[in-house]
Structure formats: C-alpha cells, structure tokens
Amino acid sequence: LVGAEAGTASVAVALKDVPRGGPLPPRIKLEHPKGGCLEIAPHGAHILSWKIPAHSEVIYLSPQAKFGENDGIRGGTAICFPQYCYRQFGPTGPLPHHSFSCKSNDWEIERGDDDASKVEFVLRDSEATRNSAWPHPFELRYAIFFDAYGELLTKMTVRNVGTTDFEFTCALHTYFCGDMRETTIQGLKGVEYQDAMDKANPLKTDTAAALSLQESVDRLYGPTPLVLQIIDKKKGRSVTIAKDFPDVVVWNPSDQGKKALGDLPDDDFEKFVCVEVGAIREPVRVKAGEVWTASQKYTIGGS
C-alpha cells in the first residue's frame, strides 16, 4: 500500500533512502543538489509540491486532501488516463471520472542512478484494468525532470503492448498556487472553447488578451498554442507552459462550486488556478505495438 491513511500526508522520504525492490513510502522527495525540491506520491504518481530557490511553493495541495488507497488527491498534478471525463458535456467514456491512473497503487519506479533531479514511474495493465471497461494491455510511463533554476518537465509515454488498436483521452491536471483573482492566463486569445458554465451556449471563442478568473470557470480549449503563460500579479511570478498536448482545461470552482468538494477548505478556491494540458476533445488512437508521447515544461520567471 502506497497511500497513507485518508486525510493524512506522511513525511516525505528521499528517493535515495528508499530501498531498491522494497515497498514505496507514501511520499517521496527529490532534492536537487543546487537547490529545489519536488515531492511525489507513488499513489497515482502524483506530484504534490515543487519548490525552487527564491520562490514560494508553486503547486497547490489542499490541506484536506485525502491519501487513502482509493482516493484521488485534491491538488498537485493528477495523471488522468485512459479517460479524461469532461462530464459537463455528457458522457465521454465508460470509466469513472478521470479513470484509474490517478487513483492507482500499482505505479512502480524505474530506478537508474538515483539522479536527484529526475524520476520515472511506470504503470502497466493489471487484472483490475483488464476487467474494467477499458481492458487493453498497455504501458504508461511518466518521466519527471527538474532543475534548481525554475524548470520542471513531465513526459507521458503510452505504449500499446496488445494485439489490437486502442483509444484513450488524458490530461495532466495541475493546481498552480496563486491568488485566483490576481492571476491571468495568456495565449488563449482566438482559441475556441467549450464553456461548462453556459449550458445554453457552450461553444465560444476567447477574445481576451489575457483570461482573468473573477468567478467560477470551467473551460475546455482546443486546439491550443504550444506556449501559454500564467501571470500571478500578486506574487510577481510567471509560469510559462511549453507543451505538445493539443488541449487545455482552465478550472476553478470559485465560491459557487466549492461546496461540492468535500476535500477543499471553504476559502481555498482563492489560492489556486488549474491549467490542465491534455488530449481530450479527440481520442488518441495507438495501433498495436506502437507508442504515443507528449510532454510539457514549466518555466518559472518574473511577471
């Protein structure tokens, strides 16, 4: 069992101190020799924290997040595979919301030379996944690289190890720290999006030079530019997202939607904005024996 008891978060253990071949602790820490720290839960291969010198925490994690073996973790970066369910617009697949990878305890670490700046997780099909509504043989790799100067790279690789083609959707669901009302997102002007907050007229085109989050927002953009930027005016910080995923979801429940979330303090919706890269609008098809890959890189700077 890699998840801690529900509602608790264990102290992180440095990866170099985790015995090879043994059970994984609930929380793993990577410390760059030149500064910077990354914490990850093997449960879901879920990034929980990213800190670099001269900056405060970059990734928001709810103080009420649950870490039980069947829980999704509120905050951080969740890996949604093989289905990202944008359920506001009706069923998008047979699996539960965001499917099984983000709640899986079957992730393993592929250990190399214990480089403190990188780690790779791998998830393979199991009896449970083969008996699910998505029964395909697969291998999902999630590689994480970071430095001491403000860059974090994550890469998804999906291999079809079966004999028939399969399709999937996916997303990397990241919560960024920042005052919701003082944060803007640049790079989406002219991009079409589905607006879950307007059921009568959901399909729109963004006309703003920068998206400002003053109330509940839940939008699926696509296709999107290769580079976006999150500007946190209050912290004087920017996060540039360079990616080759086609789609982006921007989400914050605001005061209107917070009551539906049982693992988020009442006013914490003001402390984050979710910018989620993914392949969502159109399923990805991977032929038998072939591989699909996509990545994103965060770069921290001044605003």
Coordinates of C-alpha atoms in Angstrom, one line a residue:
L1 CA 0.0 0.0 0.0
V2 CA 1.5 3.3 -1.0
G3 CA -1.3 5.6 0.1
A4 CA -1.4 7.0 3.6
E5 CA -4.5 6.9 5.7
A6 CA -7.3 9.1 4.4
G7 CA -6.9 12.7 5.4
T8 CA -3.2 12.5 6.3
A9 CA 0.0 13.1 4.4
S10 CA 3.2 11.3 5.6
V11 CA 6.6 12.9 5.9
A12 CA 8.5 12.6 2.5
V13 CA 11.3 10.1 2.2
A14 CA 14.3 11.0 0.0
L15 CA 14.3 8.7 -3.0
K16 CA 18.0 7.8 -2.4
D17 CA 16.9 6.4 1.0
V18 CA 14.2 4.1 -0.4
P19 CA 15.5 0.5 -0.6
R20 CA 15.5 -0.8 -4.1
G21 CA 12.9 -3.5 -4.7
G22 CA 11.1 -2.7 -1.4
P23 CA 7.7 -1.1 -0.8
L24 CA 7.4 2.6 -1.7
P25 CA 6.6 5.1 1.0
P26 CA 3.5 7.3 0.7
R27 CA 5.6 10.3 -0.2
I28 CA 8.9 10.6 -2.0
K29 CA 11.2 13.6 -2.1
L30 CA 13.7 14.6 -4.8
E31 CA 16.2 17.3 -3.7
H32 CA 18.3 18.9 -6.4
P33 CA 21.9 19.4 -5.2
K34 CA 21.9 23.0 -6.3
G35 CA 18.5 23.8 -4.6
G36 CA 14.9 23.0 -5.2
C37 CA 12.7 20.2 -4.1
L38 CA 10.0 18.0 -5.6
E39 CA 7.6 15.8 -3.6
I40 CA 5.6 13.0 -5.3
A41 CA 3.1 10.4 -4.0
P42 CA 3.6 7.0 -5.7
H43 CA -0.2 6.7 -5.3
G44 CA -1.2 7.9 -8.7
A45 CA 2.4 9.1 -9.4
H46 CA 1.1 12.4 -8.2
I47 CA 3.2 15.5 -7.9
L48 CA 2.4 17.2 -4.6
S49 CA 4.9 20.0 -4.2
W50 CA 7.5 21.9 -6.2
K51 CA 9.8 24.5 -4.6
I52 CA 12.7 26.3 -6.0
P53 CA 15.1 28.9 -4.5
A54 CA 13.8 32.4 -4.3
H55 CA 10.2 31.4 -4.9
S56 CA 7.4 30.2 -2.7
E57 CA 5.5 26.9 -3.3
V58 CA 4.5 26.6 -7.0
I59 CA 1.9 23.7 -6.7
Y60 CA -1.2 24.0 -4.6
L61 CA -2.2 21.0 -2.4
S62 CA -5.4 21.1 -0.3
P63 CA -4.8 20.8 3.4
Q64 CA -7.8 18.5 3.4
A65 CA -6.5 16.2 0.6
K66 CA -7.2 12.5 1.1
F67 CA -4.4 10.0 0.7
G68 CA -6.3 6.7 1.1
E69 CA -5.7 3.9 -1.4
N70 CA -8.9 4.6 -3.3
D71 CA -8.8 8.4 -3.1
G72 CA -8.0 11.0 -5.7
I73 CA -5.7 13.6 -4.2
R74 CA -7.0 17.2 -4.3
G75 CA -4.3 19.5 -5.7
G76 CA -0.9 18.8 -7.1
T77 CA -0.7 17.2 -10.6
A78 CA -3.0 14.2 -11.2
I79 CA -2.5 11.9 -14.2
C80 CA -5.9 11.3 -15.8
F81 CA -5.6 8.2 -18.1
P82 CA -7.1 6.4 -20.1
Q83 CA -10.1 8.7 -19.9
Y84 CA -10.4 12.4 -19.0
C85 CA -14.1 12.8 -18.4
Y86 CA -15.2 16.3 -19.3
R87 CA -18.6 15.2 -17.9
Q88 CA -20.2 18.7 -18.1
F89 CA -21.0 18.0 -21.7
G90 CA -22.3 14.5 -21.3
P91 CA -20.7 11.0 -21.1
T92 CA -17.2 10.9 -22.6
G93 CA -16.4 7.3 -21.8
P94 CA -17.4 4.3 -19.7
L95 CA -14.9 4.7 -16.9
P96 CA -15.4 6.7 -13.6
H97 CA -14.5 10.4 -13.6
H98 CA -10.8 10.8 -14.7
S99 CA -10.5 7.0 -14.7
F100 CA -8.0 4.8 -12.9
S101 CA -4.4 6.0 -13.3
C102 CA -4.8 8.9 -10.8
K103 CA -6.0 6.5 -8.0
S104 CA -3.8 3.5 -8.8
N105 CA -1.5 2.0 -6.2
D106 CA 0.2 -0.1 -8.9
W107 CA 2.7 2.6 -10.1
E108 CA 6.3 1.4 -9.9
I109 CA 9.5 3.5 -10.0
E110 CA 12.1 2.7 -12.7
R111 CA 15.4 3.3 -10.9
G112 CA 18.5 4.4 -12.7
D113 CA 21.5 6.0 -11.0
D114 CA 19.3 7.8 -8.4
D115 CA 19.9 11.2 -10.1
A116 CA 18.2 13.6 -7.7
S117 CA 16.7 15.7 -10.5
K118 CA 14.7 13.0 -12.3
V119 CA 12.5 10.0 -11.7
E120 CA 10.3 7.8 -13.9
F121 CA 7.1 6.0 -12.9
V122 CA 5.5 3.2 -14.9
L123 CA 2.0 1.7 -14.8
R124 CA 1.1 -1.5 -16.6
D125 CA -2.2 -3.2 -17.2
S126 CA -3.3 -5.5 -14.4
E127 CA -6.1 -7.9 -13.7
A128 CA -8.2 -5.0 -12.4
T129 CA -7.7 -2.8 -15.5
R130 CA -8.2 -5.8 -17.9
N131 CA -11.6 -6.4 -16.1
S132 CA -12.6 -2.7 -16.4
A133 CA -14.5 -1.0 -19.2
W134 CA -11.1 -0.3 -20.8
P135 CA -9.5 -3.8 -20.9
H136 CA -6.4 -3.1 -23.1
P137 CA -2.8 -4.2 -22.5
F138 CA -0.7 -1.1 -22.1
E139 CA 2.3 0.5 -20.5
L140 CA 2.2 4.1 -19.3
R141 CA 5.4 5.9 -18.4
Y142 CA 5.6 9.2 -16.6
A143 CA 9.0 10.9 -16.5
I144 CA 9.8 13.9 -14.3
F145 CA 12.8 16.1 -14.7
F146 CA 13.5 19.3 -12.8
D147 CA 16.4 21.7 -12.1
A148 CA 17.3 24.3 -9.5
Y149 CA 16.6 27.3 -11.8
G150 CA 12.8 27.0 -12.3
E151 CA 12.2 24.3 -14.9
L152 CA 10.0 21.2 -14.5
L153 CA 9.4 18.8 -17.4
T154 CA 6.9 16.0 -17.3
K155 CA 6.5 13.5 -20.2
M156 CA 3.8 10.8 -20.8
T157 CA 4.6 7.8 -23.0
V158 CA 1.8 5.3 -23.8
R159 CA 2.7 2.0 -25.4
N160 CA 0.2 -0.4 -26.8
V161 CA 1.6 -3.8 -25.9
G162 CA -1.5 -5.7 -27.1
T163 CA -2.5 -7.0 -30.5
T164 CA -5.4 -4.6 -31.3
D165 CA -5.6 -0.9 -31.5
F166 CA -7.0 1.2 -28.6
E167 CA -8.1 4.8 -28.0
F168 CA -7.7 7.0 -24.9
T169 CA -8.0 10.5 -23.6
C170 CA -5.8 12.0 -21.0
A171 CA -4.8 15.1 -19.0
L172 CA -2.2 16.3 -16.5
H173 CA -4.4 18.1 -14.0
T174 CA -2.2 20.7 -12.3
Y175 CA -3.2 23.1 -9.5
F176 CA -1.0 26.2 -9.5
C177 CA -0.6 28.4 -6.4
G178 CA -1.7 31.9 -6.8
D179 CA -4.5 34.4 -5.9
M180 CA -7.3 33.4 -8.3
R181 CA -8.4 37.0 -8.8
E182 CA -4.9 38.3 -9.3
T183 CA -3.9 35.6 -11.8
T184 CA -4.3 35.7 -15.6
I185 CA -3.6 33.3 -18.4
Q186 CA -2.1 34.4 -21.7
G187 CA -2.0 32.7 -25.0
L188 CA -5.7 31.6 -25.4
K189 CA -6.9 34.6 -27.5
G190 CA -8.7 33.4 -30.6
V191 CA -8.9 29.8 -29.4
E192 CA -12.3 28.0 -29.4
Y193 CA -13.5 26.6 -26.1
Q194 CA -16.4 24.7 -24.5
D195 CA -17.8 26.7 -21.6
A196 CA -19.3 24.4 -18.9
M197 CA -20.7 27.4 -17.1
D198 CA -23.0 28.3 -20.0
K199 CA -25.0 25.2 -21.0
A200 CA -27.2 27.2 -23.4
N201 CA -24.3 28.4 -25.5
P202 CA -21.2 26.4 -24.7
L203 CA -19.1 26.8 -27.8
K204 CA -17.3 30.1 -27.9
T205 CA -14.1 31.8 -29.0
D206 CA -11.9 33.6 -26.4
T207 CA -11.4 37.2 -27.4
A208 CA -9.5 38.4 -24.3
A209 CA -5.7 39.1 -24.5
A210 CA -5.5 37.5 -21.1
L211 CA -8.0 35.3 -19.3
S212 CA -8.9 36.7 -15.9
L213 CA -10.6 34.5 -13.3
Q214 CA -13.1 36.5 -11.3
E215 CA -15.7 33.8 -10.8
S216 CA -16.2 30.1 -11.5
V217 CA -14.5 29.0 -14.7
D218 CA -14.6 25.6 -16.4
R219 CA -13.4 25.7 -20.0
L220 CA -12.1 23.2 -22.4
Y221 CA -9.9 24.9 -25.0
G222 CA -8.6 23.4 -28.2
P223 CA -6.6 23.2 -30.3
T224 CA -4.3 25.4 -28.3
P225 CA -1.0 27.2 -29.0
L226 CA 2.2 25.4 -28.0
V227 CA 3.0 28.0 -25.3
L228 CA 0.8 29.6 -22.6
Q229 CA 1.7 31.7 -19.6
I230 CA 0.2 32.1 -16.2
I231 CA 0.8 35.5 -14.7
D232 CA 0.5 35.9 -10.9
K233 CA 0.5 39.6 -10.3
K234 CA 0.3 39.3 -6.6
K235 CA 3.5 37.2 -6.3
G236 CA 5.2 38.9 -9.2
R237 CA 5.7 35.4 -10.8
S238 CA 5.0 33.8 -14.2
V239 CA 4.8 30.2 -15.2
T240 CA 5.4 29.5 -18.9
I241 CA 3.9 26.2 -20.1
A242 CA 5.5 24.8 -23.3
K243 CA 3.7 21.7 -24.4
D244 CA 2.7 19.5 -27.3
F245 CA -0.6 18.3 -25.8
P246 CA -3.4 19.7 -28.1
D247 CA -5.9 20.8 -25.4
V248 CA -6.1 22.8 -22.2
V249 CA -8.7 22.9 -19.4
V250 CA -8.9 26.0 -17.2
W251 CA -10.8 25.4 -14.0
N252 CA -11.6 27.0 -10.6
P253 CA -14.8 26.2 -8.7
S254 CA -14.9 29.7 -7.1
D255 CA -17.4 30.3 -4.3
Q256 CA -20.2 28.8 -6.3
G257 CA -18.8 25.3 -6.7
K258 CA -16.7 24.8 -3.6
K259 CA -19.5 23.2 -1.6
A260 CA -19.5 20.2 -4.0
L261 CA -15.9 19.4 -3.0
G262 CA -15.5 17.7 0.4
D263 CA -11.7 18.0 0.5
L264 CA -11.2 21.7 -0.1
P265 CA -11.4 24.3 2.7
D266 CA -14.1 27.0 2.2
D267 CA -11.9 29.8 1.0
D268 CA -9.0 27.9 -0.6
F269 CA -10.6 28.2 -4.1
E270 CA -9.0 31.7 -4.0
K271 CA -5.5 30.2 -3.7
F272 CA -5.1 28.3 -7.0
V273 CA -6.0 28.1 -10.6
C274 CA -6.0 24.8 -12.6
V275 CA -4.4 24.8 -16.0
E276 CA -4.6 21.2 -17.3
V277 CA -2.9 20.1 -20.6
G278 CA -4.2 17.0 -22.3
A279 CA -5.6 15.2 -25.3
I280 CA -9.3 15.5 -24.6
R281 CA -11.5 16.6 -27.5
E282 CA -10.4 13.9 -29.8
P283 CA -9.3 10.4 -28.5
V284 CA -5.8 9.3 -29.3
R285 CA -5.6 6.1 -31.3
V286 CA -2.5 3.9 -30.8
K287 CA -2.0 0.9 -33.0
A288 CA -0.8 -2.4 -31.7
G289 CA 2.9 -2.3 -30.9
E290 CA 3.1 1.5 -31.3
V291 CA 3.8 4.4 -28.9
W292 CA 2.4 7.8 -28.3
T293 CA 4.1 10.5 -26.3
A294 CA 3.5 14.1 -25.2
S295 CA 5.2 16.4 -22.7
Q296 CA 5.0 19.8 -21.0
K297 CA 7.6 22.0 -19.5
Y298 CA 7.1 24.7 -16.8
T299 CA 9.5 27.6 -16.6
I300 CA 9.3 30.0 -13.6
G301 CA 10.1 33.7 -14.2
G302 CA 9.1 37.1 -13.0
S303 CA 5.9 38.8 -14.2

